[in-house]
CSV table of C-alpha atoms in Angstrom, one decimal:
chain,number,residue,atom,x,y,z
N,40,ALA,CA,20.8,4.2,-17.7
N,41,ALA,CA,21.2,2.5,-14.2
N,42,ILE,CA,22.7,5.7,-12.7
N,43,THR,CA,19.9,7.9,-14.3
N,44,ARG,CA,17.4,5.5,-12.8
N,45,PHE,CA,19.2,5.4,-9.5
N,46,ARG,CA,19.1,9.2,-9.1
N,47,ARG,CA,15.4,9.2,-10.1
N,48,GLU,CA,14.7,6.7,-7.4
N,49,ALA,CA,16.4,9.0,-4.8
N,50,ARG,CA,14.6,12.1,-5.9
N,51,ALA,CA,11.2,10.4,-5.9
N,52,ALA,CA,11.8,8.9,-2.4
N,53,ALA,CA,13.2,11.9,-0.8
N,54,ARG,CA,10.1,14.0,-1.5
N,55,ILE,CA,7.9,11.8,0.5
N,56,SER,CA,7.2,11.2,4.1
N,57,HIS,CA,4.5,8.7,5.0
N,58,PRO,CA,4.2,5.9,7.7
N,59,HIS,CA,3.9,3.1,5.1
N,60,ILE,CA,6.7,4.3,2.8
N,61,CYS,CA,10.3,3.3,3.5
N,62,PRO,CA,12.1,6.6,4.0
N,63,LEU,CA,15.3,7.7,2.4
N,64,TYR,CA,17.9,9.2,4.8
N,65,GLU,CA,20.9,9.9,2.5
N,66,LEU,CA,22.0,9.9,-1.1
N,67,GLY,CA,25.8,9.9,-1.7
N,68,GLU,CA,28.7,8.4,-3.6
N,69,HIS,CA,31.7,6.4,-2.5
N,70,ASN,CA,34.6,5.6,-4.9
N,71,GLU,CA,32.3,6.6,-7.9
N,72,GLN,CA,29.7,4.1,-6.7
N,73,PRO,CA,26.2,5.8,-5.8
N,74,PHE,CA,24.3,4.6,-2.7
N,75,LEU,CA,21.2,5.1,-0.8
N,76,VAL,CA,20.7,5.0,2.9
N,77,MET,CA,17.2,4.0,3.8
N,78,GLU,CA,15.3,2.7,6.9
N,79,LEU,CA,16.6,-0.7,8.3
N,80,LEU,CA,13.4,-2.8,8.4
N,81,GLU,CA,12.7,-5.9,10.5
N,82,GLY,CA,10.3,-8.5,9.2
N,83,GLU,CA,9.8,-10.0,5.8
N,84,SER,CA,8.7,-9.2,2.2
N,85,LEU,CA,5.2,-9.9,1.3
N,86,ALA,CA,6.5,-12.4,-1.4
N,87,ALA,CA,8.1,-14.3,1.6
N,88,ARG,CA,4.9,-14.3,3.4
N,89,LEU,CA,2.8,-15.4,0.4
N,90,GLU,CA,5.2,-18.5,0.1
N,91,ARG,CA,3.2,-19.9,3.1
N,92,GLY,CA,0.0,-19.3,1.5
N,93,ALA,CA,-2.9,-16.8,1.4
N,94,VAL,CA,-3.4,-14.1,4.0
N,95,PRO,CA,-6.6,-14.4,6.3
N,96,VAL,CA,-9.3,-11.8,5.3
N,97,PRO,CA,-9.1,-9.4,8.1
N,98,GLU,CA,-5.2,-9.2,7.8
N,99,GLY,CA,-5.4,-9.1,4.2
N,100,LEU,CA,-7.8,-6.0,4.3
N,101,GLN,CA,-5.5,-4.3,6.8
N,102,LEU,CA,-2.4,-4.7,4.6
N,103,SER,CA,-4.4,-3.7,1.5
N,104,GLY,CA,-5.5,-0.5,3.1
N,105,GLN,CA,-1.9,0.4,4.2
N,106,MET,CA,-0.5,-0.4,0.8
N,107,LEU,CA,-3.1,1.6,-1.1
N,108,ASP,CA,-2.7,4.5,1.4
N,109,ALA,CA,1.1,4.6,0.7
N,110,LEU,CA,0.4,4.4,-3.0
N,111,ALA,CA,-2.1,7.3,-2.9
N,112,ALA,CA,0.6,9.4,-1.2
N,113,LEU,CA,3.1,8.6,-4.0
N,114,HIS,CA,0.5,9.7,-6.5
N,115,ARG,CA,-0.4,13.0,-4.7
N,116,SER,CA,3.4,13.7,-4.9
N,117,GLY,CA,3.4,13.2,-8.6
N,118,VAL,CA,5.0,9.8,-8.8
N,119,ILE,CA,3.8,6.5,-10.1
N,120,HIS,CA,5.6,3.4,-8.8
N,121,ARG,CA,5.7,1.2,-11.9
N,122,ASP,CA,7.0,-1.9,-10.2
N,123,LEU,CA,4.4,-2.7,-7.6
N,124,LYS,CA,4.7,-6.4,-6.5
N,125,PRO,CA,4.9,-8.4,-3.3
N,126,ALA,CA,8.8,-8.3,-3.2
N,127,ASN,CA,8.4,-4.6,-3.0
N,128,VAL,CA,6.1,-4.6,-0.1
N,129,PHE,CA,7.7,-5.3,3.3
N,130,LEU,CA,5.8,-6.4,6.5
N,131,THR,CA,7.3,-5.1,9.7
N,132,PRO,CA,5.9,-5.6,13.3
N,133,HIS,CA,4.7,-2.1,13.1
N,134,GLY,CA,2.8,-2.3,9.7
N,135,LEU,CA,3.5,-2.4,6.0
N,136,LYS,CA,6.2,-0.4,4.2
N,137,LEU,CA,6.2,0.2,0.5
N,138,LEU,CA,9.7,0.3,-1.0
N,139,ASP,CA,12.0,0.1,-4.1
N,140,PHE,CA,11.4,3.1,-6.2
N,141,GLY,CA,13.9,2.1,-8.8
N,142,LEU,CA,11.4,2.2,-11.5
N,143,ALA,CA,9.3,5.2,-10.1
N,144,GLN,CA,8.8,8.0,-12.5
N,145,PRO,CA,7.1,11.5,-12.3
N,146,ILE,CA,3.5,11.3,-13.7
N,147,ALA,CA,4.3,14.3,-15.9
N,148,ILE,CA,6.9,12.6,-17.9
N,149,GLU,CA,5.6,9.1,-18.0
N,150,ASP,CA,5.5,8.1,-21.7
N,151,THR,CA,7.0,5.6,-24.1
N,152,THR,CA,9.8,7.9,-25.1
N,153,ASN,CA,11.3,8.1,-21.7
N,154,GLU,CA,10.6,4.3,-21.3
N,155,VAL,CA,12.8,3.5,-24.3
N,156,GLY,CA,15.4,6.1,-23.3
N,157,LEU,CA,16.1,4.4,-20.1
N,158,THR,CA,15.7,0.9,-21.0
N,159,GLY,CA,16.7,0.4,-24.6
N,160,GLN,CA,14.5,-0.4,-27.6
N,161,GLY,CA,12.2,-3.3,-26.8
N,162,MET,CA,13.3,-3.9,-23.4
N,163,MET,CA,10.6,-4.6,-20.8
N,164,VAL,CA,10.9,-3.0,-17.3
N,165,GLY,CA,8.7,-4.3,-14.4
N,166,THR,CA,7.5,-7.8,-13.4
N,167,PRO,CA,5.0,-9.1,-16.1
N,168,GLN,CA,2.5,-10.7,-13.8
N,169,TYR,CA,1.7,-7.5,-12.2
N,170,MET,CA,1.9,-5.1,-15.1
N,171,SER,CA,-1.3,-3.6,-16.8
N,172,ALA,CA,-2.0,-4.4,-20.4
N,173,GLU,CA,-1.1,-0.8,-21.6
N,174,ARG,CA,2.4,-1.1,-19.9
N,175,LEU,CA,3.0,-4.5,-21.4
N,176,PHE,CA,2.4,-3.2,-25.0
N,177,GLY,CA,4.3,-0.1,-24.4
N,178,ARG,CA,1.6,2.4,-24.3
N,179,THR,CA,1.4,5.7,-22.3
N,180,ALA,CA,0.6,4.8,-18.6
N,181,ASP,CA,-0.5,6.8,-15.6
N,182,GLU,CA,-1.8,6.2,-12.1
N,183,ARG,CA,-4.3,3.6,-13.5
N,184,ALA,CA,-1.4,1.2,-14.3
N,185,ASP,CA,-0.6,1.2,-10.5
N,186,VAL,CA,-4.2,0.7,-9.7
N,187,TRP,CA,-4.0,-2.6,-11.9
N,188,SER,CA,-0.7,-3.6,-10.2
N,189,ALA,CA,-2.2,-3.0,-6.7
N,190,ALA,CA,-5.2,-5.0,-7.6
N,191,ALA,CA,-3.0,-7.8,-8.6
N,192,VAL,CA,-1.1,-7.8,-5.4
N,193,ILE,CA,-4.2,-7.7,-3.3
N,194,TYR,CA,-5.7,-10.6,-5.4
N,195,GLU,CA,-2.6,-12.7,-4.5
N,196,LEU,CA,-3.0,-11.7,-1.0
N,197,PHE,CA,-6.3,-13.4,-0.6
N,198,ALA,CA,-5.8,-16.2,-3.2
N,199,GLY,CA,-2.3,-17.2,-2.7
N,200,ARG,CA,-1.6,-17.1,-6.4
N,201,VAL,CA,-1.2,-14.5,-9.0
N,202,PRO,CA,-4.4,-13.5,-11.0
N,203,PHE,CA,-2.8,-14.0,-14.4
N,204,THR,CA,-0.8,-17.1,-15.1
N,205,GLY,CA,1.0,-19.0,-18.0
N,206,GLY,CA,3.8,-21.3,-18.7
N,207,SER,CA,5.8,-18.7,-20.7
N,208,LEU,CA,5.9,-14.9,-21.0
N,209,PRO,CA,3.7,-14.8,-24.1
N,210,GLU,CA,1.1,-16.9,-22.3
N,211,ILE,CA,1.2,-14.5,-19.3
N,212,ILE,CA,0.9,-11.4,-21.7
N,213,HIS,CA,-2.1,-13.1,-23.4
N,214,ALA,CA,-3.8,-13.7,-20.1
N,215,ILE,CA,-3.5,-10.0,-19.1
N,216,ALA,CA,-4.6,-8.7,-22.4
N,217,TYR,CA,-7.5,-11.0,-23.1
N,218,GLU,CA,-8.6,-12.9,-20.0
N,219,ASP,CA,-10.1,-12.2,-16.6
N,220,PRO,CA,-8.6,-13.7,-13.2
N,221,PRO,CA,-10.4,-16.6,-11.9
N,222,PRO,CA,-12.9,-16.0,-9.1
N,223,LEU,CA,-11.0,-15.2,-5.9
N,224,GLY,CA,-12.9,-17.7,-3.7
N,225,ALA,CA,-16.4,-19.1,-2.9
N,226,THR,CA,-16.9,-17.6,0.6
N,227,PRO,CA,-19.1,-14.5,1.0
N,228,GLU,CA,-16.2,-12.5,2.2
N,229,LEU,CA,-14.0,-13.4,-0.8
N,230,LEU,CA,-16.9,-12.9,-3.2
N,231,ALA,CA,-17.2,-9.4,-1.9
N,232,ILE,CA,-13.6,-8.7,-2.2
N,233,ASP,CA,-13.5,-10.1,-5.7
N,234,GLY,CA,-16.2,-7.9,-6.8
N,235,ALA,CA,-14.2,-4.9,-5.5
N,236,LEU,CA,-11.2,-5.8,-7.5
N,237,ARG,CA,-12.9,-6.4,-10.9
N,238,PRO,CA,-13.1,-2.8,-11.9
N,239,ALA,CA,-9.4,-2.5,-11.3
N,240,PHE,CA,-8.6,-5.2,-13.8
N,241,ALA,CA,-10.3,-3.5,-16.9
N,242,LYS,CA,-8.3,-3.9,-19.9
N,243,ASP,CA,-9.0,-0.4,-21.2
N,244,PRO,CA,-7.5,2.1,-18.7
N,245,ALA,CA,-10.5,4.5,-19.7
N,246,GLN,CA,-12.8,1.8,-18.1
N,247,ARG,CA,-10.7,1.1,-15.1
N,248,LEU,CA,-10.9,2.6,-11.6
N,249,PRO,CA,-9.2,5.9,-11.9
N,250,ARG,CA,-7.5,6.1,-8.7
N,251,VAL,CA,-6.2,3.9,-5.7
N,252,GLU,CA,-8.5,5.8,-3.3
N,253,ALA,CA,-11.4,4.4,-5.3
N,254,LEU,CA,-10.1,0.8,-4.9
N,255,ALA,CA,-9.5,1.4,-1.3
N,256,ALA,CA,-13.0,2.6,-0.8
N,257,SER,CA,-14.4,-0.5,-2.5
N,258,LEU,CA,-12.4,-2.7,-0.4
N,259,ARG,CA,-13.5,-1.0,2.8
N,260,GLU,CA,-17.1,-1.4,1.6
N,261,ALA,CA,-16.4,-5.1,0.9
N,262,GLY,CA,-15.0,-5.7,4.2
N,263,THR,CA,-17.8,-4.1,6.0
N,264,ARG,CA,-20.6,-5.6,3.9
N,265,PRO,CA,-22.9,-7.9,6.0
N,266,ILE,CA,-22.7,-11.5,5.3
N,267,THR,CA,-26.0,-13.3,4.5
N,268,ARG,CA,-26.1,-16.9,4.8
N,269,ALA,CA,-28.7,-19.3,3.6
N,270,ALA,CA,-31.2,-20.5,6.3
N,271,GLU,CA,-30.5,-24.1,7.5
């Protein structure tokens, strides 16, 4: 199963050339051990950056735009990422890079049959805090599952915390399935961003933003919305 997933990762990555996606240079095997050769990146993961707290709004909007642009390129190539999280987003001096396609799968064959075939009956693949409700419950998933995950990462960018929390895995699953994230913040800027993210957290995929391009457009609008303040 690991080798099958590895080869799938290589095929997915090799097809795509994008400034915010870590490129694959070579796929090979040495002493029966397969390997990938990818770009050597300088910087840190978004997960490491978030250990120091939330990202300022201007920087967060820029990083969100770059991540969503990379994700849109994946989707146009027929691939959904399926494991989008801060650890798979890398920050370099020249911009963001999306990486780790170990769980990526072509959209055309994304279904629960393939999920079980590669992971074993009942095994969860992915990081629960960033997984959509339909993926947590083993239902068929498409680009809209990545929309959810992207919104969860962006929420954490600005809040410094994940949108759905719990002291155990069942509590996290319950929060994702039945609860809404706490408000992102009280400032006008964060209120606007929070409003842009809410449609991406719809529990029912049919009610969710259908594409990452729609989420990117909503965030751009939130970032340029005039800020009105009460008169002194």
